[in-house]
Amino acid sequence: MAQFALAGNPNIGKTSLFNILTGTYEYVGNWSGVTVEKKVGKLRKHNGTLIDLPGIYSLNPMTADETVVTHFLLEEGNSTILNIVNAAQLKRNLYLTIQLLEYEKPLLIALNMIDVAKNNGIHINTKKLETLLHVPVVPIIARTGWGRTELEEQLQHTADQDVSPLRVNYGDLEYFIEQIAGLIPDGHISKRWLALQIIENNETVISTIREKCSFEKVESLLIVAQTALETDDLEKIIRKVRNDLIHSIIEEIEEVTEKNQQKKLSTEKVDALLMHRYLGMPIFLVVMFLIFKATFDWIGGPLSEILDGLLSGPITDWITAGLSVMGASSFLQSLVIDGIVAGVGGVLVFIPQIFTLFLLISLIEDSGYMTRVAVVMDKLLEKVGLNGKAFIPMIIGFGCNVPGVMAARTIEQPKERLLTILLTPLMSCSARLPVYTLFAGIFFAANQALLVLSLYVLGIVVALILALIFSKTMMKGEPSMFIVELPPYRMPHMQTLFRSTWEKGKGFLRKAGTIIFAGSVMIWFLSYAGPAGFDVEMSDSYLAMLGNFLGTLFAPLGFGTWQAGAALITGFLAKEVVVSTMNIIYQAPDVASLQVVISQHFTMLKAYSFMAFILLYVPCLATVGVIKKETESAKWTWFSILYGLAIAYVLSLIIYQGGKLLGLE
Ligand code: GDP
Ligand code: MG
């Protein structure tokens, strides 16, 4: 079975291409660093697999991503490489192409973004490019699937053919390349490529070769080369030769017409506004505010009401009727209606809000705006010991903290990476949204969007302050640079948009069927049973006993009831479970009546303190798991749990007691 590996620069449509060739779906985002692990899919047209490697600019490892690609090349000698190249930015892209050509395995080029290039007035002579590089070049538009058939045909040909790709001549260095290659034992990988990678200081290659041959000889050859060529930076020579070559290739194959000047100008104007030193941040806040407005007031909220009506009305009636027809015992009836329907249904009601939010976030991602926000945030993040790259995991964290924490892998500097992992859980993920929505509807009905925005901002502000404190006290490390390529503004593509919304939202649905379901059954059981037996008064149940204990601790924060305590314990499973718990405990048939009950137990101030607590206290179970996996450290995992609890306690205390002093209660 043939194996193909997809390699290319970040943010040029690799994942889009992967999806059309394999018919599966992976996360597509209009920014760099979205794909962090290699992914494997089955090709639709061939008997073969396709591997989606992380996007990189060159093979010389600086980040975890780049190491992944080099490792892959070292280990998997039998793949055909599908090199995806951005037609609109050939110059930057061809650098990696040259390194891949030197690998001397079958390779073909998918020249992507033909539409963007055309729009920018760039015309590329693909036939000529083929002749210059000695490999097939297929123009495509990954986003729409244009050119897919040609590419699929070419894939098979290339896999079957012998290769003699372009061989770059490094002039005076050639002698040493050959000498070094001569020292490397035979294997399935091009010795010339290995030699070049060693000269380029590719750590991953060096450490592999070190084990296999007498590396001192290689090292002394490198020193001889440095003396002979009068430089201590041999890599520079290689870079220069490659860049000159790229330059001459581009001269030959690319024609640029003037018509793109106009467009460039308008992009620059928009950029100047969106990334303005003072206006950038306020504009982002306004955009977020509008997004929440749509989520709660314009689209999500009204839809949610309809859904709630259905769930609490006809659907519950049918289930009840069904159960009595089946002659279910009262135990079973209570389990289904008071436990599962209340617990799972109570969370499902918020699907419209969650999907609206995700749709809109996907929209600003795909349009290219989010990358600009990262640039705006970079200045701020730099001041607190992070950098703009940390913004991407954080934004992903708004959907769900788990992939957010994973996305921190794109950050090369260990200190910045650890900080990002620790702080991403403070980003308000979608699981918290049902809690906010429930409470906001009671106490902040007129200003739901503003209230929720304030909680999101609270999470960010706390994260920034903690980053500053942590980086000044516990962690040392040099700051790294944040270089981001600004993607062009793109008209969002409907299909991509819906897919990425679904991708973000499906986790929520899956959770409803698994952990929220299990949590609801458990909570219902704990509320149904007590020391005195089954079907006890709820205030005599095990749940009440557990909750009571915490309730006392939380009294100074404004929510000293056993119900709140119980909801917080179960909320560790997943934050939505807080809502399930409240539904089960307060036995309310629909959102409106649950809100009436809650309004008797909370005040506006207490509610805000409670929401802030939910936002900040321990990351959920799944996030804790991924923190453990990513940091490989029990110490940091415990730290993330404990500091969260401490911060949440202190902050809620300040909110509640401070608010009382101000007479807000
Ligand atoms: P990756 O980071 O390389 O995996 O790139 P993605 O597949 O995530 O795509 C990055 C962005 O480019 C997304 O917004 C895609 O919709 C967009 N995109 C991908 N291919 C094309 C294309 O051929 N034309 C246009 N206009 N946009 C594309
Ligand atoms: Mg990708």
XYZ file of C-alpha atoms and ligand atoms in Angstrom:
694
model
C 0.000 0.000 0.000
C 1.398 3.323 -1.006
C 1.995 5.965 1.569
C 1.954 9.685 0.884
C 3.103 12.460 3.176
C 1.697 15.930 2.899
C 4.252 18.620 3.699
C 4.279 22.377 3.309
C 4.405 25.737 5.026
C 1.868 26.667 7.697
C -1.529 28.023 6.733
C -1.447 27.261 3.036
C -4.266 24.763 2.796
C -2.597 21.527 3.856
C -5.484 20.394 5.956
C -7.994 21.466 3.297
C -6.148 19.333 0.783
C -5.919 16.455 3.225
C -9.662 16.623 3.654
C -10.516 16.573 -0.036
C -8.113 13.742 -0.751
C -9.203 11.581 2.140
C -12.814 12.673 2.489
C -12.357 13.119 6.205
C -12.439 16.247 8.164
C -9.681 17.892 10.103
C -9.641 21.296 11.712
C -9.045 24.027 9.140
C -8.047 27.437 10.400
C -6.859 30.605 8.774
C -3.741 30.929 10.876
C -0.470 29.179 11.398
C 0.057 26.412 13.838
C -3.319 24.741 13.804
C -2.079 21.282 12.868
C 0.182 20.116 15.641
C 0.242 16.388 15.296
C 0.628 14.317 12.222
C -2.663 12.872 11.135
C -3.339 9.913 8.930
C -6.221 9.354 6.523
C -7.132 6.840 3.853
C -7.029 8.154 0.305
C -10.347 8.049 -1.492
C -9.007 7.205 -4.924
C -6.052 4.948 -4.230
C -5.200 2.105 -2.055
C -3.001 4.231 0.130
C -2.728 6.487 3.123
C -2.031 10.183 3.424
C -0.235 11.716 6.363
C -0.840 15.343 7.248
C 2.394 16.675 8.701
C 2.595 19.926 10.675
C 3.207 23.075 8.630
C 6.813 24.267 8.637
C 8.932 26.812 6.804
C 12.099 24.752 6.793
C 13.392 21.463 8.115
C 15.751 23.000 10.621
C 13.988 22.286 13.859
C 13.137 25.170 16.067
C 9.759 24.062 17.282
C 8.274 20.736 18.247
C 6.471 20.756 14.874
C 9.593 20.896 12.815
C 11.089 18.048 14.761
C 8.025 15.989 13.934
C 8.676 16.408 10.206
C 12.380 15.615 10.390
C 11.666 12.564 12.514
C 9.146 11.463 9.992
C 11.588 11.802 7.105
C 14.251 9.912 9.000
C 12.005 7.037 9.906
C 9.680 6.605 6.961
C 11.847 6.133 3.940
C 9.081 4.805 1.710
C 6.655 7.650 1.375
C 5.952 9.705 -1.668
C 5.995 13.338 -0.689
C 3.130 15.543 -1.642
C 4.548 19.003 -1.248
C 1.840 21.638 -1.087
C 2.997 25.065 -2.132
C 1.259 28.406 -1.933
C 1.184 29.867 -5.428
C 0.676 33.333 -4.005
C 3.860 33.104 -1.980
C 6.181 30.971 -4.010
C 9.351 32.602 -2.837
C 8.917 31.696 0.796
C 7.452 28.267 0.007
C 10.118 26.979 -2.334
C 12.720 26.874 0.413
C 11.151 23.840 2.018
C 10.558 22.385 -1.436
C 14.279 22.415 -2.121
C 15.026 20.653 1.150
C 12.428 18.063 0.277
C 13.785 17.578 -3.248
C 17.170 16.876 -1.749
C 15.600 14.030 0.167
C 15.550 12.275 -3.250
C 12.300 10.377 -2.865
C 9.351 10.576 -5.245
C 7.816 13.983 -4.843
C 5.090 15.963 -6.465
C 3.999 19.501 -5.994
C 0.436 20.637 -5.480
C 0.436 24.294 -6.355
C -2.364 25.579 -4.155
C -4.211 28.887 -3.851
C -4.253 29.401 -7.583
C -7.316 31.586 -7.058
C -5.531 33.840 -4.594
C -2.507 34.112 -6.861
C -4.734 35.005 -9.772
C -6.483 37.640 -7.724
C -3.146 39.100 -6.828
C -2.278 39.234 -10.498
C 0.271 36.424 -10.269
C 0.543 33.988 -13.152
C 2.707 30.903 -12.786
C 4.027 28.833 -15.643
C 3.587 25.377 -14.120
C 5.051 23.524 -17.089
C 8.244 25.483 -16.787
C 8.357 24.884 -13.048
C 8.089 21.161 -13.736
C 11.039 21.282 -16.103
C 13.154 23.295 -13.713
C 12.535 21.090 -10.687
C 12.147 17.765 -12.557
C 9.010 16.888 -10.610
C 5.316 17.056 -11.512
C 3.429 20.209 -10.549
C -0.369 20.209 -10.356
C -2.250 23.478 -9.867
C -5.144 23.182 -7.410
C -7.560 25.141 -5.245
C -7.799 23.031 -2.124
C -10.651 24.988 -0.705
C -13.040 24.199 -3.539
C -11.520 20.936 -4.716
C -10.601 22.299 -8.149
C -7.809 20.217 -9.682
C -8.371 17.280 -7.393
C -8.841 14.707 -10.147
C -5.615 15.686 -11.890
C -3.780 15.540 -8.612
C -5.147 12.111 -7.769
C -4.046 10.779 -11.148
C -0.615 12.254 -10.769
C -0.191 10.822 -7.259
C -0.203 7.272 -8.561
C 2.211 8.026 -11.399
C 4.673 9.699 -9.115
C 4.641 6.905 -6.589
C 5.536 4.423 -9.320
C 8.263 6.448 -10.997
C 11.964 6.646 -10.452
C 13.189 9.994 -9.314
C 15.893 12.326 -10.432
C 14.840 15.653 -9.008
C 16.770 18.856 -9.351
C 20.179 18.707 -7.733
C 21.332 21.993 -6.289
C 24.987 22.823 -6.733
C 26.527 24.269 -3.592
C 29.789 25.231 -5.271
C 32.792 25.143 -2.974
C 30.809 23.315 -0.366
C 30.188 20.364 -2.662
C 33.492 18.733 -1.808
C 32.658 18.679 1.894
C 29.102 17.528 1.328
C 30.480 14.517 -0.499
C 33.082 13.844 2.163
C 30.532 13.942 4.950
C 28.111 11.812 2.973
C 30.931 9.303 2.585
C 31.173 8.920 6.353
C 27.517 8.084 6.756
C 26.693 4.373 6.693
C 24.354 3.119 3.971
C 20.685 3.201 4.714
C 17.401 3.895 3.037
C 17.832 7.656 3.197
C 19.828 9.841 0.827
C 23.271 10.396 2.290
C 23.597 13.686 0.494
C 20.431 14.916 2.184
C 21.684 13.777 5.574
C 25.012 15.488 4.984
C 23.290 18.728 4.033
C 21.043 18.562 7.071
C 24.080 18.021 9.276
C 25.804 21.045 7.791
C 22.604 22.998 8.327
C 22.752 21.998 11.959
C 19.548 19.980 12.049
C 19.738 18.660 15.608
C 17.359 15.803 14.986
C 19.433 14.482 12.105
C 22.682 15.020 13.987
C 21.589 13.037 16.996
C 20.405 10.159 14.813
C 23.630 10.022 12.823
C 25.754 10.404 15.925
C 24.658 6.946 17.030
C 25.487 5.379 13.697
C 28.957 6.542 12.780
C 32.085 8.044 14.198
C 30.804 11.530 14.429
C 34.144 13.060 15.443
C 35.235 12.676 11.838
C 32.182 14.557 10.667
C 32.855 17.250 13.194
C 36.468 17.687 12.170
C 35.388 17.849 8.528
C 32.986 20.621 9.430
C 35.830 22.529 11.038
C 38.042 22.023 8.019
C 35.221 23.294 5.826
C 34.811 26.358 8.006
C 38.476 27.187 7.727
C 38.644 26.499 4.021
C 35.577 28.576 3.236
C 36.494 31.267 5.751
C 33.218 31.264 7.613
C 31.886 29.882 10.867
C 28.396 29.718 9.429
C 28.272 27.070 6.719
C 24.504 27.115 6.838
C 24.620 30.624 5.505
C 26.285 29.458 2.326
C 23.582 26.868 1.829
C 20.873 29.403 2.442
C 22.370 31.824 -0.013
C 22.680 29.247 -2.793
C 19.088 28.166 -2.267
C 17.728 31.685 -2.153
C 19.587 32.650 -5.312
C 18.208 29.586 -7.004
C 14.674 30.377 -5.881
C 15.118 33.884 -7.139
C 16.158 32.718 -10.580
C 13.344 30.163 -10.739
C 10.791 32.786 -9.898
C 12.209 35.132 -12.520
C 11.557 32.470 -15.090
C 8.145 31.209 -14.160
C 6.249 34.025 -12.513
C 4.550 36.927 -14.170
C 2.976 39.611 -12.067
C 0.532 42.082 -13.477
C -0.040 45.433 -11.895
C -3.695 45.042 -11.072
C -3.013 43.817 -7.546
C -1.641 47.141 -6.352
C -5.132 48.384 -5.670
C -6.019 45.374 -3.582
C -2.808 45.484 -1.622
C -3.497 49.075 -0.733
C -6.940 48.354 0.609
C -5.672 45.394 2.672
C -3.059 47.660 4.140
C -5.651 50.270 5.013
C -7.879 47.753 6.751
C -4.870 46.310 8.565
C -3.810 49.737 9.749
C -7.180 50.178 11.384
C -7.665 46.682 12.814
C -4.141 46.524 14.161
C -3.977 50.121 15.284
C -1.917 50.683 18.395
C -4.778 52.095 20.412
C -7.852 51.137 18.437
C -6.952 47.501 17.818
C -8.008 46.240 21.217
C -11.250 48.234 21.522
C -12.241 47.078 18.033
C -11.687 43.469 19.060
C -13.819 43.963 22.159
C -16.605 45.483 20.097
C -16.443 42.544 17.688
C -16.637 40.104 20.591
C -19.525 42.056 22.081
C -21.452 41.825 18.811
C -20.735 38.121 18.684
C -22.196 37.619 22.148
C -25.112 39.845 21.270
C -25.904 37.552 18.364
C -25.328 34.508 20.530
C -27.773 35.529 23.227
C -30.174 38.083 21.858
C -30.367 37.808 18.102
C -29.950 34.193 17.091
C -28.975 31.682 19.781
C -31.277 32.849 22.568
C -34.554 32.829 20.618
C -33.764 29.419 19.109
C -32.920 28.088 22.521
C -36.332 29.129 23.832
C -38.050 27.165 21.103
C -35.920 24.122 21.873
C -36.638 24.434 25.571
C -40.362 24.548 24.834
C -40.083 21.324 22.860
C -37.918 19.519 25.373
C -39.905 20.423 28.452
C -43.287 20.152 26.722
C -44.052 17.479 24.125
C -40.803 15.538 24.408
C -40.986 15.066 28.162
C -44.688 14.207 27.803
C -43.946 11.530 25.231
C -41.243 10.002 27.342
C -43.468 9.998 30.419
C -46.310 8.456 28.455
C -43.954 5.908 26.954
C -42.659 4.943 30.361
C -46.081 4.384 31.848
C -47.201 2.354 28.823
C -44.178 0.138 29.419
C -45.205 -0.133 33.042
C -41.916 1.287 34.323
C -41.371 1.272 38.073
C -41.319 4.573 39.903
C -37.570 4.127 40.386
C -37.050 3.910 36.638
C -39.444 6.769 35.952
C -37.580 8.998 38.364
C -34.219 7.976 36.910
C -35.300 8.841 33.379
C -37.342 11.952 34.003
C -35.679 13.518 37.050
C -32.203 12.296 36.253
C -31.505 11.870 32.558
C -34.046 14.174 30.948
C -33.433 16.887 33.518
C -29.667 16.535 33.492
C -28.911 15.971 29.824
C -31.869 17.936 28.469
C -31.018 20.842 30.738
C -27.688 21.155 28.976
C -28.887 20.379 25.460
C -31.181 23.393 25.599
C -28.111 25.558 25.157
C -27.051 24.045 21.852
C -28.256 27.051 19.831
C -26.137 29.494 21.831
C -23.080 27.303 21.614
C -23.369 26.713 17.896
C -24.050 30.358 17.162
C -20.961 31.346 19.102
C -18.847 28.765 17.289
C -20.178 29.750 13.900
C -19.257 33.369 14.503
C -15.828 32.553 15.899
C -15.164 30.337 12.882
C -16.248 33.223 10.705
C -13.712 35.642 12.126
C -11.043 32.955 12.061
C -11.607 32.117 8.441
C -11.829 35.732 7.346
C -8.250 36.344 8.490
C -9.170 38.754 11.283
C -8.111 36.493 14.144
C -4.459 36.572 13.074
C -4.571 40.362 13.212
C -5.901 40.144 16.733
C -2.949 37.915 17.617
C -0.665 40.690 16.423
C -2.544 43.257 18.492
C -2.344 40.990 21.529
C 1.333 40.244 21.021
C 2.475 43.546 22.503
C 0.420 42.926 25.597
C 1.396 39.284 25.883
C 5.052 40.138 25.520
C 4.848 42.382 28.545
C 3.664 39.497 30.700
C 6.247 36.968 29.589
C 4.296 35.302 26.804
C 4.156 36.032 23.127
C 1.605 36.358 20.375
C 1.759 32.653 19.661
C 0.091 32.012 23.010
C -2.980 33.772 21.731
C -3.838 30.956 19.353
C -4.092 28.216 22.013
C -6.094 30.662 24.054
C -8.572 31.363 21.280
C -8.896 27.654 20.614
C -9.433 27.335 24.365
C -12.579 29.418 24.022
C -14.057 26.479 22.174
C -12.661 23.809 24.442
C -9.633 23.934 26.713
C -8.421 20.484 25.687
C -7.320 21.296 22.109
C -6.242 24.706 23.408
C -3.713 23.126 25.741
C -2.558 20.847 22.938
C -2.058 23.743 20.551
C 0.567 25.152 22.917
C 2.924 22.688 21.237
C 3.589 25.207 18.504
C 5.431 27.381 21.013
C 9.122 26.584 20.898
C 10.285 28.264 24.079
C 9.687 25.828 26.990
C 8.833 28.494 29.522
C 6.334 30.178 27.249
C 4.847 26.838 26.398
C 4.383 25.805 30.018
C 2.873 29.170 30.876
C 0.463 28.856 27.986
C -0.553 25.352 29.064
C -1.201 26.537 32.595
C -3.178 29.587 31.591
C -5.267 28.301 28.696
C -7.775 26.666 31.107
C -8.697 30.146 32.283
C -10.174 30.843 28.856
C -13.882 30.551 29.120
C -14.718 27.423 27.154
C -18.117 26.596 25.721
C -18.914 24.316 28.648
C -19.155 27.319 30.911
C -21.586 28.974 28.559
C -24.692 27.075 29.718
C -23.947 28.163 33.284
C -23.636 31.793 32.298
C -26.701 31.614 30.122
C -28.771 30.140 32.901
C -27.770 32.780 35.434
C -27.550 35.697 33.045
C -31.132 35.069 31.992
C -32.242 35.597 35.584
C -30.175 38.428 36.906
C -28.847 40.191 33.855
C -31.616 39.607 31.349
C -31.190 42.983 29.692
C -27.397 42.779 29.410
C -26.617 39.138 28.791
C -24.057 39.799 26.079
C -22.223 42.377 28.157
C -22.225 40.162 31.216
C -20.834 37.177 29.372
C -18.254 39.364 27.660
C -17.182 40.548 31.109
C -16.570 36.950 32.203
C -14.533 36.173 29.105
C -12.500 39.297 29.678
C -12.124 38.381 33.353
C -10.591 35.064 32.336
C -8.156 36.813 30.005
C -7.195 39.475 32.516
C -6.589 36.933 35.281
C -4.496 34.890 32.850
C -2.381 37.921 31.950
C -1.798 38.889 35.562
C -0.872 35.337 36.505
C 1.441 35.077 33.498
C 3.253 38.130 34.766
C 3.521 36.755 38.289
C 4.516 33.231 37.258
C 7.089 34.354 34.736
C 8.675 36.759 37.189
C 8.840 34.276 40.040
C 8.842 30.625 39.082
C 10.017 30.352 35.537
C 13.069 31.563 33.784
C 13.655 31.767 30.086
C 14.522 34.113 27.281
C 11.583 35.600 25.434
C 11.205 34.412 21.873
C 10.111 36.251 18.788
C 6.630 36.183 17.422
C 6.583 36.260 13.662
C 3.282 35.695 12.022
C 2.361 35.763 8.433
C -0.752 37.836 7.896
C -3.088 35.778 5.777
C -5.047 37.672 3.155
C -8.586 38.604 4.087
C -10.753 35.907 2.641
C -14.397 35.699 1.976
C -15.374 32.910 4.369
C -16.289 29.747 2.603
C -19.653 28.315 3.607
C -18.641 24.697 3.680
C -15.471 25.327 5.668
C -17.450 27.481 8.023
C -20.079 24.876 8.776
C -17.519 22.168 9.082
C -15.364 24.000 11.530
C -18.435 25.007 13.539
C -19.473 21.376 13.631
C -15.951 20.350 14.527
C -15.944 22.650 17.523
C -19.497 21.843 18.539
C -19.570 18.111 18.154
C -17.456 17.689 21.257
C -20.247 19.314 23.193
C -22.795 16.879 21.800
C -20.536 13.933 22.427
C -20.102 15.051 26.007
C -23.869 15.264 26.386
C -24.100 11.603 25.436
C -21.262 10.453 27.646
C -19.976 12.356 30.624
C -23.016 14.556 31.141
C -25.244 11.526 30.829
C -23.181 9.523 33.311
C -22.857 12.530 35.597
C -26.621 13.059 35.561
C -27.302 9.459 36.495
C -24.773 9.652 39.300
C -26.107 12.924 40.619
C -29.656 11.737 40.417
C -28.725 8.614 42.336
C -26.886 10.569 45.012
C -29.903 12.810 45.363
C -32.336 9.867 45.421
C -30.451 7.845 48.013
C -29.359 8.770 51.506
C -28.310 7.152 54.756
C -31.993 6.375 55.396
C -32.452 4.437 52.155
C -33.964 5.264 48.773
C -36.363 7.969 47.677
C -35.395 10.171 50.608
C -36.100 13.866 50.945
C -33.434 15.506 48.876
C -32.078 17.455 51.793
C -31.356 14.125 53.502
C -29.580 12.641 50.492
C -25.920 11.843 50.095
C -25.676 14.694 47.623
C -26.870 17.143 50.252
C -24.344 15.786 52.730
C -21.495 16.293 50.308
C -22.748 19.689 49.262
C -23.238 20.833 52.824
C -19.622 20.335 53.625
C -18.516 22.560 50.766
C -21.371 24.953 51.326
C -19.887 26.069 54.627
C -16.575 26.751 52.944
C -18.246 28.802 50.270
C -20.504 30.845 52.514
C -18.127 33.826 52.512
C -18.270 33.822 48.709
C -22.027 34.178 48.669
C -23.091 30.673 47.743
C -23.131 28.712 50.965
C -25.948 26.332 50.038
C -25.514 22.594 49.741
C -26.955 22.823 46.248
C -24.195 25.114 45.064
C -21.592 22.968 46.797
C -22.919 19.831 45.111
C -22.967 21.520 41.710
C -19.343 22.559 42.091
C -18.186 19.054 42.964
C -19.904 17.511 39.985
C -18.792 20.394 37.765
C -15.291 18.983 37.895
C -16.461 16.220 35.540
C -17.372 18.822 32.961
C -18.531 22.312 33.613
C -21.904 21.820 31.941
C -22.690 19.304 34.636
C -23.187 22.257 36.989
C -26.344 22.997 35.015
C -27.393 19.346 34.975
C -26.975 19.210 38.729
C -29.072 22.295 39.267
C -31.786 20.865 37.049
C -31.836 17.639 38.993
C -31.645 19.233 42.409
C -34.249 21.896 41.809
C -36.461 19.555 39.781
C -37.550 22.218 37.359
C -39.324 21.140 34.183
C -37.928 23.907 31.969
C -35.396 26.697 31.931
C -37.865 29.377 32.969
C -39.012 27.564 36.088
C -35.453 26.608 37.002
C -34.612 30.272 36.792
C -37.449 31.115 39.165
C -36.105 28.649 41.748
C -32.560 29.879 41.384
C -33.630 33.473 41.786
C -34.863 32.513 45.271
C -31.441 31.174 46.249
C -29.154 33.714 44.619
C -28.932 37.458 44.240
C -27.319 39.257 41.355
C -24.092 39.659 43.289
C -24.056 36.058 44.455
C -24.705 34.899 40.936
C -21.779 36.863 39.578
C -19.495 35.560 42.285
C -20.664 32.023 41.486
C -20.063 32.438 37.756
C -16.593 33.853 38.329
C -15.887 30.844 40.526
C -17.076 28.410 37.853
C -14.883 30.176 35.326
C -11.700 29.978 37.371
C -11.822 26.964 39.660
C -10.231 23.649 38.608
C -10.019 22.833 34.912
C -12.422 20.031 34.019
C -11.375 16.390 34.163
C -10.479 16.141 30.457
C -8.357 19.283 30.620
C -6.496 18.060 33.681
C -5.787 14.862 31.764
C -4.352 16.706 28.798
C -2.281 19.007 31.015
C -0.735 15.919 32.560
C -0.026 14.499 29.139
C 1.454 17.683 27.714
C 3.585 18.749 30.682
C 4.517 15.171 31.595
C 4.667 16.445 35.126
C 2.471 15.597 38.079
C 3.768 18.664 39.845
C 2.526 21.102 37.195
C -0.751 19.235 36.883
C -1.429 19.594 40.574
C -0.295 23.157 40.373
C -2.871 23.911 37.686
C -5.630 22.485 39.868
C -4.570 24.173 43.064
C -3.784 27.631 41.777
C -7.138 27.610 40.010
C -8.963 26.858 43.218
C -6.997 29.461 45.135
C -7.532 32.195 42.557
C -11.210 31.367 42.222
C -11.703 31.514 45.975
C -9.895 34.782 46.414
C -11.516 36.461 43.462
C -15.042 35.388 44.315
C -14.429 36.497 47.885
C -13.371 39.911 46.640
C -16.316 40.140 44.285
C -18.870 39.160 46.892
C -17.494 40.949 49.935
C -16.453 43.962 47.892
C -19.841 44.097 46.255
C -21.545 43.922 49.643
C -19.438 46.788 50.918
C -20.456 48.803 47.882
C -24.033 48.050 48.746
C -24.666 45.989 45.637
C -26.688 43.386 47.468
P -3.020 24.520 6.837
O -2.737 25.382 8.023
O -1.903 24.529 5.876
O -3.473 23.151 7.214
O -4.203 25.242 6.044
P -5.764 25.078 6.141
O -6.226 23.934 5.312
O -6.148 25.097 7.568
O -6.219 26.387 5.362
C -5.869 27.691 5.759
C -6.842 28.691 5.167
O -6.676 28.782 3.763
C -8.313 28.348 5.375
O -8.989 29.539 5.616
C -8.714 27.733 4.055
O -10.101 27.869 3.802
C -7.900 28.559 3.076
N -7.591 27.884 1.821
C -7.036 26.660 1.660
N -6.849 26.385 0.353
C -7.280 27.467 -0.338
C -7.331 27.817 -1.746
O -6.915 27.059 -2.624
N -7.845 29.031 -2.032
C -8.286 29.891 -1.085
N -8.786 31.075 -1.459
N -8.240 29.612 0.220
C -7.741 28.424 0.606
Mg -3.667 22.428 9.137
